[in-house]
C-alpha cells in the first residue's frame, strides 16, 4: 500500500509546474516560419511582415521561463490565440517577428543573453532597410534582453535598437509562495521535477526570496545577488533605446482578492492528509504551510517580516491550482480556495518599488510621478490578469510605440 501511495505521489509530482503543468501540450501548431535560425544556446523563428519577402522593420521578442527548451507552438498560441491576435496585427503593420527561444529556459539569464545577442546580430545582418529594432521579451525574456542590450552597449556593440519592451518582467523580483517552495523540497526525494524548476539558475536569479531546503530560511539567493551585481556592471539598463514595460497587474494598489492568512489549498488524503497552505501574511512568525502525509511530517513552514505578497497587485500564476490539479488527478482529496496568486507584482514589472515593504507593494502607482519608474514609459493593466497575458490593451499599446 505504501509503495502504491508513493507511486501516486511520484506521478503527481512529475506534473508539478512552476509556470505551467509539466507535459502540457500546445493547443495547436504554429504555422511554418519563413526562416529558422540556429543560434548558440537556442534558435529563432522568423515570420515576415505582410507584403515582404525578407526581414523588414524587425521586432525581436524572447521567450520566458520554464523547464526545458522553448515550445514555439505554445509561445505562438499565447501571443496569437488568446484575447488579442498580436502576431497577426504586428505582421499586418509590415513588421517581421523574430521569436527567440532557448535550448534550456531555466538556464542562467547570463547564458541565455548570449542567445539573444546572437539573434540581434543576425537580425541586423539580415535586415532590409534601416528601421531601428524593437527588442524585448516576455517575463524572464524581458530580463534576458535587458541584460543583453546593456552588455552590448558596454562592449561598444551597435545593437541598432530603438525601443526595448518588457512584458510583465520581474525587474524587482518575482514571487513563488514559500510554502510551495518548501513543498518542492518535501516531494523531491520521490520526484524532483518541481524542485529543479524552483532551484534552477534562472529561477533563483529572479525570485525575490528563495528557500534552499525544507528547514531553510527564505532569503535572497546568492545567484540573484550575483546577477544584480552583473547587471550593475553593465550599466543596470541599456541607455540607447527607449525603455518600455507593461504589467499584467493593476496600478491603483488594488490586490487580487487573496486575503492574507487565508487557506489557499488543503489536502485530506490519502497522500497528504493534514497538508495545507496559507496566503502570505505579515508578522515575524507567519505560518504559510504545514506539510504532512506519506512522505513524513508534520513540517510547519513560517516566514518573518514578509509583506502580503500572494494578494498583491500584479500578474498572477495558477501556483496553487497547478498543484491541486496534479494531486486531484491521482486521487487526492483537495480543497482549493485560491487557484491563482500574485507572481510578478505591478511595482516590479514597471520598476517603481522593491518588494520588501507592504506599503510599497500596494502603492497606488497611478498617483506616482512617472519619473519614479526606471522605465521611460509603462502601462498597467485594468485588472490583475494572468502573468504576461497578451490582452488588447497591452497589444495595442505596444503596437502604437513601434520604432519608425
XYZ file of C-alpha atoms in Angstrom:
404
model
C 0.000 0.000 0.000
C 2.815 2.379 0.914
C 4.527 1.689 -2.413
C 1.275 2.343 -4.254
C 0.876 5.676 -2.494
C 4.476 6.606 -3.213
C 3.920 5.893 -6.896
C 0.899 8.172 -6.883
C 2.976 10.916 -5.259
C 5.649 10.384 -7.915
C 3.099 10.681 -10.703
C 1.615 13.854 -9.265
C 4.986 15.444 -8.513
C 6.112 14.799 -12.083
C 3.362 17.155 -13.257
C 4.085 19.978 -10.783
C 4.981 23.067 -12.769
C 6.184 26.470 -11.677
C 4.595 28.324 -14.612
C 2.554 25.667 -16.436
C 1.797 21.987 -15.752
C 4.686 19.783 -16.843
C 3.947 17.846 -20.007
C 1.116 20.066 -21.192
C 0.882 20.304 -24.975
C 0.157 23.395 -27.049
C -3.452 23.647 -28.206
C -2.378 23.988 -31.837
C 0.696 24.090 -34.018
C 2.323 27.323 -35.072
C 2.443 27.933 -38.829
C 5.760 27.207 -40.547
C 8.277 30.016 -40.076
C 9.657 31.873 -43.083
C 13.142 31.295 -41.678
C 14.608 29.276 -38.821
C 17.897 30.445 -37.346
C 20.086 28.178 -35.262
C 21.751 30.199 -32.537
C 24.195 29.453 -29.713
C 22.062 28.033 -26.931
C 18.789 28.369 -28.820
C 17.071 29.220 -32.082
C 14.727 31.756 -33.635
C 11.590 31.511 -35.739
C 11.239 34.346 -38.244
C 7.873 35.453 -39.642
C 7.899 38.116 -42.352
C 5.525 41.046 -42.255
C 2.678 41.211 -44.764
C 3.831 42.183 -48.227
C 7.504 41.452 -47.566
C 9.882 38.638 -48.524
C 12.637 39.378 -46.086
C 13.461 40.800 -42.659
C 11.886 44.261 -42.679
C 11.252 46.546 -39.675
C 12.009 43.711 -37.255
C 10.612 43.035 -33.798
C 12.725 40.622 -31.733
C 10.977 39.019 -28.732
C 12.449 36.443 -26.346
C 10.665 33.595 -24.595
C 10.186 33.427 -20.834
C 10.905 30.923 -18.081
C 10.005 27.260 -17.975
C 11.745 23.898 -17.845
C 13.383 22.564 -20.998
C 13.569 24.041 -24.499
C 11.215 26.665 -25.874
C 7.932 25.284 -27.168
C 7.367 27.540 -30.175
C 3.856 26.169 -30.717
C 2.873 27.174 -27.191
C 4.595 30.559 -27.493
C 2.793 31.291 -30.758
C -0.522 30.286 -29.246
C -0.070 32.566 -26.246
C 0.621 35.567 -28.490
C -1.902 34.877 -31.232
C -4.788 32.774 -29.967
C -5.698 34.430 -26.685
C -7.521 37.682 -26.101
C -5.686 39.561 -28.867
C -4.021 38.316 -32.107
C -0.764 40.176 -31.513
C 1.279 38.372 -34.163
C -1.271 38.925 -36.923
C -1.558 42.593 -36.048
C 2.211 43.007 -35.889
C 2.661 41.429 -39.318
C -0.209 43.479 -40.697
C 1.869 46.519 -39.759
C 4.551 45.160 -42.092
C 6.823 44.075 -39.251
C 8.974 40.952 -39.230
C 8.647 38.992 -35.993
C 11.726 37.184 -34.695
C 10.747 34.845 -31.846
C 13.829 33.832 -29.853
C 13.789 30.536 -27.978
C 16.257 28.838 -25.668
C 17.589 25.286 -25.507
C 17.041 25.429 -21.750
C 14.757 28.158 -20.499
C 15.761 27.623 -16.876
C 19.447 28.167 -17.644
C 21.255 31.228 -16.286
C 19.978 34.552 -17.618
C 23.599 35.437 -18.351
C 23.980 32.423 -20.628
C 20.666 32.873 -22.405
C 21.626 36.500 -23.004
C 24.255 35.142 -25.401
C 21.445 33.596 -27.459
C 19.615 36.927 -27.558
C 22.782 38.770 -28.554
C 23.311 36.353 -31.443
C 19.685 36.812 -32.508
C 20.058 40.602 -32.541
C 23.249 40.439 -34.592
C 21.670 38.005 -37.048
C 18.628 40.269 -37.367
C 20.844 43.258 -38.146
C 22.764 41.238 -40.743
C 19.587 40.028 -42.458
C 17.575 43.245 -42.225
C 16.411 45.059 -45.345
C 16.240 48.789 -44.669
C 17.435 50.748 -41.676
C 14.468 50.927 -39.281
C 15.547 50.651 -35.681
C 14.704 47.364 -33.960
C 12.236 46.746 -31.188
C 13.728 44.167 -28.811
C 12.217 42.736 -25.658
C 10.685 39.690 -24.108
C 8.044 38.041 -22.011
C 8.600 37.616 -18.281
C 12.178 36.316 -17.960
C 12.720 37.153 -21.630
C 12.468 40.833 -20.741
C 15.223 40.413 -18.157
C 17.411 38.446 -20.577
C 17.073 41.118 -23.287
C 17.615 43.925 -20.774
C 20.936 42.398 -19.732
C 21.950 41.506 -23.300
C 21.394 45.051 -24.588
C 23.182 46.653 -21.642
C 26.151 44.334 -22.121
C 26.274 45.048 -25.851
C 26.428 48.777 -25.097
C 29.204 48.261 -22.569
C 31.125 46.324 -25.224
C 30.534 49.151 -27.743
C 28.453 46.881 -29.977
C 25.872 48.654 -32.143
C 22.606 46.846 -31.418
C 20.529 49.291 -33.508
C 17.644 49.006 -31.068
C 15.277 51.955 -30.866
C 12.771 50.520 -28.403
C 13.077 47.958 -25.604
C 9.901 46.454 -24.117
C 9.308 44.001 -21.291
C 6.049 42.099 -20.847
C 5.368 41.558 -17.128
C 9.055 41.044 -16.408
C 10.189 40.854 -12.761
C 12.609 43.800 -12.731
C 12.449 43.955 -8.924
C 11.841 40.250 -8.415
C 9.181 37.544 -8.787
C 7.236 35.683 -6.087
C 6.619 31.987 -5.555
C 4.974 31.220 -2.183
C 7.434 29.912 0.373
C 5.032 27.097 1.283
C 5.156 25.839 -2.296
C 8.939 26.139 -2.371
C 9.019 24.011 0.778
C 6.642 21.518 -0.851
C 9.122 21.209 -3.747
C 11.822 20.148 -1.269
C 9.360 17.887 0.578
C 8.475 15.909 -2.569
C 11.943 15.974 -4.180
C 13.062 12.573 -2.864
C 10.229 10.977 -4.826
C 10.374 13.246 -7.903
C 12.412 16.445 -8.148
C 10.670 17.965 -11.196
C 9.219 20.848 -9.196
C 12.424 21.491 -7.261
C 14.518 21.523 -10.436
C 12.383 24.407 -11.683
C 12.435 26.423 -8.470
C 16.144 25.835 -7.833
C 17.238 26.404 -11.446
C 19.672 29.253 -12.122
C 17.118 31.495 -13.846
C 14.523 30.959 -11.125
C 16.954 31.812 -8.351
C 18.096 34.880 -10.271
C 14.517 36.189 -10.489
C 12.871 35.150 -7.213
C 12.647 37.877 -4.571
C 13.132 35.215 -1.876
C 14.351 31.632 -2.294
C 14.136 28.663 0.087
C 17.161 26.367 -0.183
C 15.805 23.494 1.915
C 12.807 22.220 3.833
C 14.286 23.575 7.065
C 15.998 26.546 5.445
C 15.362 30.254 5.889
C 13.942 32.072 2.879
C 16.318 34.759 1.693
C 17.733 36.311 -1.439
C 19.593 33.614 -3.358
C 23.327 34.174 -3.856
C 22.606 33.650 -7.560
C 20.231 36.622 -7.505
C 22.730 38.758 -5.612
C 25.406 37.902 -8.164
C 23.051 38.560 -11.095
C 22.195 42.012 -9.779
C 25.915 42.720 -9.452
C 26.479 41.570 -13.041
C 23.610 43.780 -14.186
C 25.133 46.719 -12.320
C 28.481 46.132 -14.033
C 26.922 46.532 -17.475
C 25.058 49.710 -16.530
C 21.862 48.267 -14.943
C 19.792 49.214 -18.025
C 20.591 49.793 -21.697
C 20.882 53.547 -22.293
C 20.309 53.923 -26.025
C 16.790 52.565 -26.638
C 13.570 53.947 -25.247
C 12.655 51.717 -22.292
C 9.069 50.456 -22.146
C 7.387 47.994 -19.830
C 3.915 46.573 -19.332
C 2.450 44.967 -16.248
C -0.286 42.341 -16.162
C -1.367 43.864 -12.863
C -3.324 46.905 -11.764
C -1.778 50.254 -10.991
C -4.228 51.563 -8.380
C -2.934 49.464 -5.483
C -5.908 47.093 -5.506
C -4.903 43.470 -4.985
C -6.324 40.248 -6.411
C -8.618 39.380 -3.505
C -6.441 36.721 -1.848
C -6.693 37.540 1.861
C -3.524 37.250 3.935
C -3.581 34.182 6.182
C -6.454 32.516 4.315
C -6.191 28.873 3.306
C -5.304 28.591 -0.361
C -5.102 24.796 -0.673
C -5.673 21.937 1.756
C -5.427 18.166 1.412
C -7.424 15.431 3.150
C -5.634 12.293 1.977
C -4.887 9.611 1.184
C -1.454 11.038 0.293
C -1.074 14.363 2.063
C -3.687 14.317 4.814
C -3.168 17.355 7.040
C -1.203 19.348 4.455
C -2.376 22.897 3.885
C -1.108 26.225 2.600
C -1.922 29.742 3.792
C -1.667 33.012 1.873
C 1.368 35.049 2.838
C 0.792 37.369 5.789
C 2.883 39.870 7.698
C 4.495 39.139 11.047
C 7.645 37.602 12.485
C 6.336 34.015 12.682
C 3.750 33.885 9.899
C 2.650 30.321 9.195
C 2.435 29.665 5.458
C 2.167 25.862 5.274
C 2.016 22.592 7.148
C 3.317 19.614 5.166
C 2.222 16.146 6.195
C 1.447 12.745 4.730
C 3.094 9.623 3.372
C 6.411 11.473 2.985
C 6.518 12.320 6.704
C 5.749 15.317 8.830
C 4.165 17.408 10.025
C 6.549 20.189 8.970
C 5.437 23.724 9.805
C 6.739 26.401 7.437
C 6.955 30.014 8.601
C 8.286 33.329 7.338
C 9.319 36.518 9.082
C 8.874 40.113 8.005
C 7.273 39.478 4.622
C 4.576 41.699 3.096
C 1.269 40.236 1.880
C 2.639 39.072 -1.464
C 0.074 36.494 -2.549
C -2.704 39.079 -2.732
C -0.623 41.915 -4.183
C -1.476 43.794 -7.390
C 0.315 42.128 -10.285
C 0.322 39.404 -12.874
C -0.937 36.119 -11.446
C 0.046 32.473 -11.779
C -2.059 29.403 -11.028
C 0.559 28.489 -8.456
C -1.787 26.532 -6.202
C -4.129 25.434 -8.997
C -1.377 23.550 -10.843
C -0.503 21.609 -7.672
C -4.148 20.938 -6.818
C -4.902 19.595 -10.304
C -1.939 17.218 -10.257
C -2.880 15.906 -6.799
C -6.537 15.522 -7.709
C -5.581 13.531 -10.805
C -4.041 10.808 -8.590
C -6.981 10.664 -6.195
C -6.008 13.138 -3.505
C -8.897 14.914 -1.813
C -8.144 18.621 -2.176
C -9.935 21.840 -1.325
C -8.740 24.721 -3.481
C -9.752 28.178 -2.295
C -7.356 30.266 -4.376
C -6.156 28.906 -7.675
C -4.006 31.910 -8.547
C -1.832 34.303 -6.574
C 0.482 37.161 -7.479
C 3.629 36.189 -9.380
C 5.086 39.473 -10.694
C 3.906 42.414 -8.601
C 2.963 45.524 -10.566
C 5.672 47.561 -8.841
C 8.250 45.032 -10.057
C 7.019 44.886 -13.661
C 7.220 48.675 -14.073
C 10.303 49.086 -11.867
C 8.996 51.596 -9.332
C 9.451 49.873 -5.961
C 11.155 46.915 -4.315
C 9.049 44.191 -2.711
C 10.297 44.364 0.874
C 7.745 46.789 2.299
C 3.990 46.189 2.339
C 3.269 49.851 1.631
C 5.491 49.802 -1.460
C 3.957 46.577 -2.733
C 0.448 48.060 -2.611
C 1.346 51.644 -3.575
C -1.015 53.454 -5.967
C 1.333 53.619 -8.958
C -1.178 55.673 -10.927
C -0.637 58.545 -8.488
C 3.172 58.428 -8.539
C 5.256 60.817 -10.653
C 6.202 58.888 -13.841
C 9.891 59.591 -13.240
C 9.846 57.275 -10.215
C 9.999 54.361 -12.657
C 13.298 53.294 -14.176
C 11.394 52.935 -17.464
C 10.712 55.783 -19.892
C 7.070 54.774 -20.253
C 4.908 51.958 -18.944
C 1.406 50.518 -18.972
C -0.532 48.946 -16.112
C -3.469 46.669 -16.801
C -7.080 47.354 -15.894
C -7.196 44.154 -13.832
C -4.833 41.692 -12.183
C -4.591 39.394 -15.190
C -2.719 36.124 -15.705
C 1.025 36.663 -15.971
C 2.179 38.039 -19.355
C -1.256 37.551 -20.913
C -1.491 39.272 -24.287
C -4.564 41.473 -23.977
C -5.842 44.007 -26.483
C -4.941 46.787 -24.051
C -1.316 45.653 -23.937
C -1.051 44.673 -27.602
C -2.399 47.984 -28.925
C -0.218 49.983 -26.553
C 2.938 48.249 -27.785
C 1.930 48.457 -31.462
C 1.442 52.209 -31.065
C 5.048 52.526 -29.885
C 6.918 50.617 -32.576
C 10.039 52.417 -33.814
C 9.687 54.269 -37.131
